[in-house]
PDB file of C-alpha atoms in Angstrom:
ATOM      1  CA  ASN L   1       6.254-113.790 126.795  1.00 86.00           C
ATOM      2  CA  GLN L   2       2.993-115.738 126.638  1.00 91.00           C
ATOM      3  CA  GLU L   3       4.793-118.962 126.699  1.00 92.00           C
ATOM      4  CA  VAL L   4       6.858-118.121 129.677  1.00 94.00           C
ATOM      5  CA  GLU L   5       4.119-117.306 131.402  1.00 95.00           C
ATOM      6  CA  ASP L   6       1.850-120.683 130.312  1.00 93.00           C
ATOM      7  CA  PHE L   7       4.598-122.793 131.325  1.00 95.00           C
ATOM      8  CA  GLU L   8       5.051-121.201 134.822  1.00 96.00           C
ATOM      9  CA  ASN L   9       1.445-121.515 135.606  1.00 96.00           C
ATOM     10  CA  TYR L  10       1.536-125.556 133.974  1.00 97.00           C
ATOM     11  CA  ASN L  11       4.340-126.052 136.474  1.00 97.00           C
ATOM     12  CA  ASN L  12       2.470-124.290 139.289  1.00 97.00           C
ATOM     13  CA  VAL L  13      -0.608-126.311 138.538  1.00 97.00           C
ATOM     14  CA  MET L  14       1.358-129.526 137.909  1.00 97.00           C
ATOM     15  CA  LYS L  15       2.992-129.219 141.416  1.00 97.00           C
ATOM     16  CA  ASN L  16       0.476-128.313 143.374  1.00 95.00           C
ATOM     17  CA  ASN L  17      -2.160-131.123 142.200  1.00 97.00           C
ATOM     18  CA  ILE L  18       1.034-133.521 142.087  1.00 97.00           C
ATOM     19  CA  GLU L  19       1.149-133.273 145.776  1.00 97.00           C
ATOM     20  CA  LYS L  20      -2.513-133.428 146.342  1.00 97.00           C
ATOM     21  CA  ILE L  21      -2.613-136.920 144.356  1.00 98.00           C
ATOM     22  CA  GLU L  22       0.503-138.180 146.517  1.00 97.00           C
ATOM     23  CA  ARG L  23      -1.303-138.054 149.588  1.00 97.00           C
ATOM     24  CA  CYS L  24      -4.612-139.562 148.591  1.00 98.00           C
ATOM     25  CA  SER L  25      -4.680-142.886 150.418  1.00 97.00           C
ATOM     26  CA  SER L  26      -8.627-143.395 150.049  1.00 97.00           C
ATOM     27  CA  VAL L  27     -11.346-143.569 147.417  1.00 97.00           C
ATOM     28  CA  GLU L  28     -12.645-140.225 149.015  1.00 98.00           C
ATOM     29  CA  GLU L  29      -9.502-138.439 148.807  1.00 98.00           C
ATOM     30  CA  LEU L  30      -9.304-139.541 145.366  1.00 97.00           C
ATOM     31  CA  ASN L  31     -12.694-138.586 144.410  1.00 98.00           C
ATOM     32  CA  SER L  32     -12.083-135.073 146.020  1.00 97.00           C
ATOM     33  CA  THR L  33      -8.640-134.418 144.236  1.00 98.00           C
ATOM     34  CA  PHE L  34     -10.517-135.594 140.919  1.00 97.00           C
ATOM     35  CA  GLU L  35     -12.927-132.817 141.523  1.00 97.00           C
ATOM     36  CA  GLU L  36     -10.347-130.262 141.994  1.00 96.00           C
ATOM     37  CA  ILE L  37      -8.397-131.203 138.972  1.00 96.00           C
ATOM     38  CA  VAL L  38     -11.939-131.040 136.683  1.00 95.00           C
ATOM     39  CA  LYS L  39     -12.722-127.739 137.950  1.00 96.00           C
ATOM     40  CA  GLY L  40      -9.198-126.302 138.268  1.00 95.00           C
ATOM     41  CA  GLU L  41      -7.684-124.172 135.713  1.00 95.00           C
ATOM     42  CA  HIS L  42      -5.017-125.746 133.411  1.00 96.00           C
ATOM     43  CA  TYR L  43      -2.308-125.015 131.303  1.00 95.00           C
ATOM     44  CA  LEU L  44      -0.873-126.709 128.196  1.00 95.00           C
ATOM     45  CA  THR L  45      -1.120-130.462 128.846  1.00 96.00           C
ATOM     46  CA  SER L  46      -1.784-130.330 132.638  1.00 97.00           C
ATOM     47  CA  LYS L  47      -5.145-131.578 132.865  1.00 97.00           C
ATOM     48  CA  ASP L  48      -4.321-134.698 130.755  1.00 97.00           C
ATOM     49  CA  GLU L  49      -1.291-135.790 132.728  1.00 98.00           C
ATOM     50  CA  LEU L  50      -3.108-135.066 135.983  1.00 98.00           C
ATOM     51  CA  TRP L  51      -5.891-137.149 134.855  1.00 97.00           C
ATOM     52  CA  PHE L  52      -2.966-140.201 134.059  1.00 98.00           C
ATOM     53  CA  LYS L  53      -1.115-139.656 137.537  1.00 98.00           C
ATOM     54  CA  LEU L  54      -4.564-139.675 139.595  1.00 98.00           C
ATOM     55  CA  CYS L  55      -5.444-143.224 137.577  1.00 97.00           C
ATOM     56  CA  GLU L  56      -1.949-144.466 138.392  1.00 98.00           C
ATOM     57  CA  LYS L  57      -2.732-143.487 142.336  1.00 98.00           C
ATOM     58  CA  ALA L  58      -6.134-145.076 142.246  1.00 98.00           C
ATOM     59  CA  LYS L  59      -4.799-148.787 140.831  1.00 97.00           C
ATOM     60  CA  THR L  60      -2.014-148.386 143.322  1.00 97.00           C
ATOM     61  CA  LEU L  61      -4.636-148.057 146.048  1.00 97.00           C
ATOM     62  CA  GLY L  62      -6.672-150.577 144.239  1.00 97.00           C
ATOM     63  CA  PHE L  63      -9.491-148.239 143.019  1.00 98.00           C
ATOM     64  CA  ASN L  64     -10.355-147.765 139.313  1.00 96.00           C
ATOM     65  CA  TYR L  65     -12.560-145.045 137.899  1.00 97.00           C
ATOM     66  CA  ASP L  66     -16.445-146.017 136.839  1.00 97.00           C
ATOM     67  CA  LYS L  67     -17.448-143.750 133.800  1.00 95.00           C
ATOM     68  CA  LYS L  68     -21.242-144.521 134.669  1.00 97.00           C
ATOM     69  CA  GLN L  69     -20.870-143.125 138.123  1.00 96.00           C
ATOM     70  CA  LYS L  70     -17.944-140.341 137.357  1.00 95.00           C
ATOM     71  CA  CYS L  71     -16.113-141.252 140.373  1.00 96.00           C
ATOM     72  CA  PHE L  72     -13.483-143.709 141.626  1.00 97.00           C
ATOM     73  CA  ILE L  73     -14.939-146.844 143.426  1.00 96.00           C
TER      74      ILE L  73
END
């Protein structure tokens, strides 16, 4: 069933990327993780959810996303 496969893929993408986000402790790690998320495959709402989590992590570390530079500063 396609829905089951999509949900399993979604769970794998979320699990792997959330672990990467949680390990971030510098602006370089945030930007590297951001690039991986942008270039990676996404299922269901994974891209939006991961972006939200990455922004939350950036705020806790004192960084913000700069739209002009397309990176965290």
